[in-house]
mmCIF file of C-alpha atoms in Angstrom:
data_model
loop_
_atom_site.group_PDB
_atom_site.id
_atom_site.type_symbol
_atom_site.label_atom_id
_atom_site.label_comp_id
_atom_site.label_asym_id
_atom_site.label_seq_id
_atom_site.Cartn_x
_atom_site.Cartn_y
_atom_site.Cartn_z
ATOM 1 C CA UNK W 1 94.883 106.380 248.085
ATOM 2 C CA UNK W 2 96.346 103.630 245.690
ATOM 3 C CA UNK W 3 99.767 105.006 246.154
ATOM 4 C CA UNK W 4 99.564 105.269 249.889
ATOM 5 C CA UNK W 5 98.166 101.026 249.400
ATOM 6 C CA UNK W 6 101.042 99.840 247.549
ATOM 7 C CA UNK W 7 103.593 100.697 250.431
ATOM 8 C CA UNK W 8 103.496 97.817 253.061
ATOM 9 C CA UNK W 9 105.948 97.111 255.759
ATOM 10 C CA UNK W 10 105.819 93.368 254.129
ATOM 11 C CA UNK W 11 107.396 94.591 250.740
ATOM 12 C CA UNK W 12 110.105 96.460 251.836
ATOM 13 C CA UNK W 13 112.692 95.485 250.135
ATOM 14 C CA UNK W 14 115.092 95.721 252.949
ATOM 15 C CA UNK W 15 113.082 93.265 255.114
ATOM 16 C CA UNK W 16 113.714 90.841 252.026
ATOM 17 C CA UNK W 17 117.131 91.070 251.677
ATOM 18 C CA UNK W 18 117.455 89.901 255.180
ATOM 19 C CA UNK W 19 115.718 87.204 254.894
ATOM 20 C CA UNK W 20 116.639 85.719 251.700
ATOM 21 C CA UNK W 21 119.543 82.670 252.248
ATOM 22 C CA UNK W 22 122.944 82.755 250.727
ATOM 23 C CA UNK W 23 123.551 80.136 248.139
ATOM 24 C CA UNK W 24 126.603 77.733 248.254
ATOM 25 C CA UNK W 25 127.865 79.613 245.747
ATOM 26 C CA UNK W 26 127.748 82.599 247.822
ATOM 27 C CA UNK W 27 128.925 81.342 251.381
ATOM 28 C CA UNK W 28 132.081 79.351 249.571
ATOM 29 C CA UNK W 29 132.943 82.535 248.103
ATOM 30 C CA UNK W 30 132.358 84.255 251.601
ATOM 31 C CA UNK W 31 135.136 81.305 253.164
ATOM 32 C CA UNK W 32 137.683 82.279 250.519
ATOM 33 C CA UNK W 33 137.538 85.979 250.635
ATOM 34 C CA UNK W 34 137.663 85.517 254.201
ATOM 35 C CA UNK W 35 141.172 83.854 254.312
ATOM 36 C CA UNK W 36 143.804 85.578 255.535
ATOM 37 C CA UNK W 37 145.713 87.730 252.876
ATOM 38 C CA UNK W 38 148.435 84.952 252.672
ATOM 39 C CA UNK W 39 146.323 82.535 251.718
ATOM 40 C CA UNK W 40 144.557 84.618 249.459
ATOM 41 C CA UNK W 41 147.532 85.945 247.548
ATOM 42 C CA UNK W 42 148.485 82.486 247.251
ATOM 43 C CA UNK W 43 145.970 81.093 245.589
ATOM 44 C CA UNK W 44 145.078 83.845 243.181
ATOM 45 C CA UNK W 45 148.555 83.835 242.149
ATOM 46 C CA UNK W 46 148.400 80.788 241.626
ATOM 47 C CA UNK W 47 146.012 80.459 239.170
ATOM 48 C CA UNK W 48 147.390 83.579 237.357
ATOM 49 C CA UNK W 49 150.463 80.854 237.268
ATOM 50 C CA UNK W 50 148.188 78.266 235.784
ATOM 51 C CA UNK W 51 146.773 80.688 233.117
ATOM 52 C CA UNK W 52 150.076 81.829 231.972
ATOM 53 C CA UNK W 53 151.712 78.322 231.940
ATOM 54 C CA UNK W 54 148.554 77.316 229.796
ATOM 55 C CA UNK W 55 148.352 80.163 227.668
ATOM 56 C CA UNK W 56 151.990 79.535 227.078
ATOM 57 C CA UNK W 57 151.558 76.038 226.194
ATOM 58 C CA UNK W 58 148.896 76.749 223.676
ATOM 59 C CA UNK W 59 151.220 79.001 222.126
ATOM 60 C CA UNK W 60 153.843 77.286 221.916
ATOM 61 C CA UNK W 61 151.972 74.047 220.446
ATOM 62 C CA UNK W 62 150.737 76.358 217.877
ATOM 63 C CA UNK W 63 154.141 77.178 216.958
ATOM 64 C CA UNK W 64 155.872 74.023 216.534
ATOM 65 C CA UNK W 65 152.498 72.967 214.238
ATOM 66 C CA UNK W 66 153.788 75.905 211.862
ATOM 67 C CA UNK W 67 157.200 74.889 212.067
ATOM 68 C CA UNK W 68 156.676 70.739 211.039
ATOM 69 C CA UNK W 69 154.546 72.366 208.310
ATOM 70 C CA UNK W 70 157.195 74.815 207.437
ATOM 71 C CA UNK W 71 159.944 71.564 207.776
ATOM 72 C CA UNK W 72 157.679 69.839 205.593
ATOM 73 C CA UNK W 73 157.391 72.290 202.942
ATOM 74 C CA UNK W 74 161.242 72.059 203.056
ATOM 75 C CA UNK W 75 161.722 68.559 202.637
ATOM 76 C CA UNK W 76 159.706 68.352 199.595
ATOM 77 C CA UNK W 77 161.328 71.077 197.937
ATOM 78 C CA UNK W 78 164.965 69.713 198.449
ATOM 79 C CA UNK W 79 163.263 65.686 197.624
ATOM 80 C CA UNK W 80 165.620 66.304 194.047
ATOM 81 C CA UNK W 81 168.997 67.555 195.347
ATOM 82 C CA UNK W 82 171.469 64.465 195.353
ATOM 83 C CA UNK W 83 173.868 65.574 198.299
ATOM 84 C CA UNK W 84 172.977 63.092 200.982
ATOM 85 C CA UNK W 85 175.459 64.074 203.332
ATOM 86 C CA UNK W 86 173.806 67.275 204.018
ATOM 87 C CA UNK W 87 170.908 66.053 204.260
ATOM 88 C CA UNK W 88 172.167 63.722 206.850
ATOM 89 C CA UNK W 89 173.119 66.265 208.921
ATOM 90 C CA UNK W 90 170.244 68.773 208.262
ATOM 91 C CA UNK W 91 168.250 65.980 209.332
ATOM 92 C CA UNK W 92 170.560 65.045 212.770
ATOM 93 C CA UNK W 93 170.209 68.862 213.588
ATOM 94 C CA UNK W 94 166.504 68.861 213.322
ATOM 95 C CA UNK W 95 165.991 65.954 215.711
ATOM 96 C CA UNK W 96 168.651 67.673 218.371
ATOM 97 C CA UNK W 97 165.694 70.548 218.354
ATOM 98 C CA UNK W 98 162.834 69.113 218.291
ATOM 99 C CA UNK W 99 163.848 66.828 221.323
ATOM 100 C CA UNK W 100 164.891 70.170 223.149
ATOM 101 C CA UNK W 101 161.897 71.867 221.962
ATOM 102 C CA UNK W 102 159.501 68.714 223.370
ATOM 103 C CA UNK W 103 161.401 68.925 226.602
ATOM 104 C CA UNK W 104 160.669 72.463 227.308
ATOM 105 C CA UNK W 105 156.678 71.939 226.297
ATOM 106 C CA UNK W 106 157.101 68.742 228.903
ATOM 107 C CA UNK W 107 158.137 71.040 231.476
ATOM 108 C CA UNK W 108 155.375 73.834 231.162
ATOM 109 C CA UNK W 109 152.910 71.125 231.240
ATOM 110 C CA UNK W 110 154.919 69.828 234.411
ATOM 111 C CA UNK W 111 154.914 73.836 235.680
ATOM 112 C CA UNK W 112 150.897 73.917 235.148
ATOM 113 C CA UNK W 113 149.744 70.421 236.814
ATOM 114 C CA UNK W 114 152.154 71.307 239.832
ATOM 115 C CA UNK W 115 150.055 74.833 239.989
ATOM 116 C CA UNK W 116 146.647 72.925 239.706
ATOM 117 C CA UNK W 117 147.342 70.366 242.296
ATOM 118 C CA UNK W 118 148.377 73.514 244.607
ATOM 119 C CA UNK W 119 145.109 75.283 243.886
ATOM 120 C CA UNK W 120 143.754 72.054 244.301
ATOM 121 C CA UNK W 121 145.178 71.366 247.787
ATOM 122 C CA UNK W 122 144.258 74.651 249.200
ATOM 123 C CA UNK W 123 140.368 74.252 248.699
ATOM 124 C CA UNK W 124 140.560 70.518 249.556
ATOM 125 C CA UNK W 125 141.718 71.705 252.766
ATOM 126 C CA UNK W 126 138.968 74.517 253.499
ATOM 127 C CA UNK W 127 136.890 71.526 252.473
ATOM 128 C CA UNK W 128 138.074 69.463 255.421
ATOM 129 C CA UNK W 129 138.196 72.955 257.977
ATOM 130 C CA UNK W 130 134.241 73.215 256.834
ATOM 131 C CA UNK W 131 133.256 69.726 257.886
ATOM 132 C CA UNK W 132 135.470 69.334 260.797
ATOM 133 C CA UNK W 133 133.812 72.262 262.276
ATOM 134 C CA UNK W 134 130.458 70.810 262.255
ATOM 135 C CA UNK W 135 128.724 69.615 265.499
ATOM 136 C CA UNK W 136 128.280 65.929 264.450
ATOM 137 C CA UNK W 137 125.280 65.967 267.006
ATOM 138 C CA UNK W 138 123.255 68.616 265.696
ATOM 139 C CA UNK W 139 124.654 69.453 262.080
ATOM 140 C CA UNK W 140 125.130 72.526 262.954
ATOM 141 C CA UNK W 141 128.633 74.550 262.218
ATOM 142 C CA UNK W 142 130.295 75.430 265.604
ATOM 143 C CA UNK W 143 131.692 78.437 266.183
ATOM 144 C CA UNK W 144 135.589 78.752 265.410
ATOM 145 C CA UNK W 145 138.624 81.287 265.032
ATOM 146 C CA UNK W 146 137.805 81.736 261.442
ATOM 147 C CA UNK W 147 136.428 85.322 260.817
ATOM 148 C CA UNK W 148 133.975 83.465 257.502
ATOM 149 C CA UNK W 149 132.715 81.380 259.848
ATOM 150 C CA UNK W 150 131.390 83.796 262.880
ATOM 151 C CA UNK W 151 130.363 85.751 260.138
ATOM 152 C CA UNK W 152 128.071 83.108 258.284
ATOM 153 C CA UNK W 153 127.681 81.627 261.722
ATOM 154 C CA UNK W 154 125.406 84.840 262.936
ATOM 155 C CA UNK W 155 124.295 85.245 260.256
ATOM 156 C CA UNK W 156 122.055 81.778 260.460
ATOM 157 C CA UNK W 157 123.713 79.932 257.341
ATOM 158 C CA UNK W 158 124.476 76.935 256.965
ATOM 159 C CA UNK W 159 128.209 76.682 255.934
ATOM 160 C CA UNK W 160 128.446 73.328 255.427
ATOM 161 C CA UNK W 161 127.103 74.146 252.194
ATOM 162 C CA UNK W 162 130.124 75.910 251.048
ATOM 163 C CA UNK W 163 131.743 72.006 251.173
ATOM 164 C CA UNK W 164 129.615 71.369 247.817
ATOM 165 C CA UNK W 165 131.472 73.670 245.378
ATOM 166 C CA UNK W 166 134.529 73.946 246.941
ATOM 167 C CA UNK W 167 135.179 70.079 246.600
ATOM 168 C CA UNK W 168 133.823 70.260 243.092
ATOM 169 C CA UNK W 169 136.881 72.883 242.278
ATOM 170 C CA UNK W 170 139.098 71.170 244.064
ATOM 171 C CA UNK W 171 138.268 68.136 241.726
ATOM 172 C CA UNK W 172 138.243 70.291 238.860
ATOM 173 C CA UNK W 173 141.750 71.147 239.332
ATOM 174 C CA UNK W 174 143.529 68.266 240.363
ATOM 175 C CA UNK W 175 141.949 66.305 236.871
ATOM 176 C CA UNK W 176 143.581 69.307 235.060
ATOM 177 C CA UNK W 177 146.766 68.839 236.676
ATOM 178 C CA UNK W 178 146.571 64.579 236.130
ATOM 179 C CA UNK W 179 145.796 65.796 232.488
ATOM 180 C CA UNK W 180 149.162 67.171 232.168
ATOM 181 C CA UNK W 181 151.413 65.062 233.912
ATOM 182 C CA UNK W 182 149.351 62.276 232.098
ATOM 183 C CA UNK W 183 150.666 63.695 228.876
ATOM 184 C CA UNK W 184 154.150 64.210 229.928
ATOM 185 C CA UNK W 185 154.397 60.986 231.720
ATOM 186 C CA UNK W 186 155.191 61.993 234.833
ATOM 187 C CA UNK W 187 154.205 58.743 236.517
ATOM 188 C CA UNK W 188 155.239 60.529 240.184
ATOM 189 C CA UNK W 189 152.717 63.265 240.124
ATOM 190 C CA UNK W 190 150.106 60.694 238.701
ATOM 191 C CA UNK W 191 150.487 58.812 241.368
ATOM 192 C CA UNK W 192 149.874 61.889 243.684
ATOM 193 C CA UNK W 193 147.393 63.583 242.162
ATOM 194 C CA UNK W 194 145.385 60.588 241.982
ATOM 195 C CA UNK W 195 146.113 60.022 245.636
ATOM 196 C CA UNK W 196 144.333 63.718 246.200
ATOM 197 C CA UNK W 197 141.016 62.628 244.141
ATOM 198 C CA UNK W 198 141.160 59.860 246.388
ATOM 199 C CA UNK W 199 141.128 62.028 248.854
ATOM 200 C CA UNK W 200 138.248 63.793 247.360
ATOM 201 C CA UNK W 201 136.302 60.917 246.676
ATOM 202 C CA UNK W 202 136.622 59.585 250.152
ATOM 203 C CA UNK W 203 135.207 62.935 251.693
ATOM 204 C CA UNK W 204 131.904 62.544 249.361
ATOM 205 C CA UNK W 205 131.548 58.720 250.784
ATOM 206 C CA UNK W 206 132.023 59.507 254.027
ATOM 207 C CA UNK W 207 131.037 62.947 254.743
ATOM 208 C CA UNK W 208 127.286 64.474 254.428
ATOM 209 C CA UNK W 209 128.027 67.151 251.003
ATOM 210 C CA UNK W 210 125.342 67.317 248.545
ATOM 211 C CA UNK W 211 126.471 67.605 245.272
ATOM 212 C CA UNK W 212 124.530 69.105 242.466
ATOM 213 C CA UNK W 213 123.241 67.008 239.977
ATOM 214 C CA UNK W 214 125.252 66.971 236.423
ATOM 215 C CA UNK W 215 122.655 68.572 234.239
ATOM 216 C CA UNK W 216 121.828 71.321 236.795
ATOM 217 C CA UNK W 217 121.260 74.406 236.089
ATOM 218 C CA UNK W 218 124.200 75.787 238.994
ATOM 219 C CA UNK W 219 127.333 76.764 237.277
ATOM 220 C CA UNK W 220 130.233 76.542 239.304
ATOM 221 C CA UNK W 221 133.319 79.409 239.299
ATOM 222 C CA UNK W 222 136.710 77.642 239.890
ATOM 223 C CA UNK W 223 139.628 79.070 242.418
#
């Protein structure tokens, strides 16, 4: 009798999963797998770009630590040999490379911010497809081509909630990418990727996305 008790149509557990609401989380990664395969292989390659260029920066600012120390070493070692002409030229050699060796750690930090502000771009723009899809009489997402939102549309959720955490990544990656032209003083891209977080500020002023608090206990997954 207690076994036959403990089944009720009310704890099914399939009559709960259809009831229980997506997160933001969960519908903005619904919009992006929903892209079309272009768009997709896009921006997954390009943040396998961005890893690589980053990975490749950290080693190779790793390595020319070890070599200074290295030079260093050197330097003291030869502080008692009299020929100063050699060490003239040692020293005229050594500058020649380390000014080629700066440039080409300039230019994968250049590489990397141009692949965050592209990452950058392409959710700032699903951004702007979310909220220019909403009825602004009802707040209510209207039906459009895009497959995500029919999909989340019948479904009953709300997918202007997938604006949150996209804008957040796209914020995320354009102040990586004004990181590393900031570094390499590319004044150019500084001026453009501070014209994007414009941009993203702009849509939080003038557009209805709720934000999670800092402090929250919502992690957010980038790209």
């Amino acid at each position: 009798v207690s076994s036959n008790a403990s089944v009720s149509p009310t704890s099914s557990p399939t009559s709960a999963t259809k009831n229980k609401k997506m997160t933001a989380m969960e519908i903005a990664q619904q919009v992006l797998q929903h892209q079309k395969q272009l768009k997709r292989d896009e921006r997954r390659v390009l943040v396998a770009a961005s890893v690589c260029y980053s990975r490749a920066i950290g080693v190779f600012t790793t390595l020319l630590h070890e070599k200074k120390e290295e030079e260093e070493l050197e330097k003291q070692e030869e502080e008692g040999n009299e020929n100063n002409a050699s060490s003239k030229e040692e020293g005229n050699s050594a500058t020649k490379k380390q000014s080629v060796e700066e440039a080409i750690l300039s230019l994968l930090r250049q590489r990397l911010g141009d692949a965050c502000n592209e990452i950058g771009k392409i959710l700032l723009t699903e951004v702007k497809n979310i909220l220019s899809s909403t009825n602004n009489n009802n707040n209510s997402a209207t039906i459009t081509t895009n497959n995500a939102y029919q999909q989340l549309n019948d479904k009953g959720e709300d997918i202007t909630k997938a604006s949150a955490p996209l804008l957040l990544s796209a914020e995320f990656w354009f102040t990586h990418g004004l990181k590393c032209f900031d570094v390499c003083h590319d004044l150019r891209n500084i001026a453009l990727l501070r014209c994007n977080l414009c941009q993203c500020c702009k849509i939080r002023a003038n557009a209805n996305v709720a934000l999670p608090k800092k402090g929250g206990g919502g992690a957010t997954t980038h790209g």
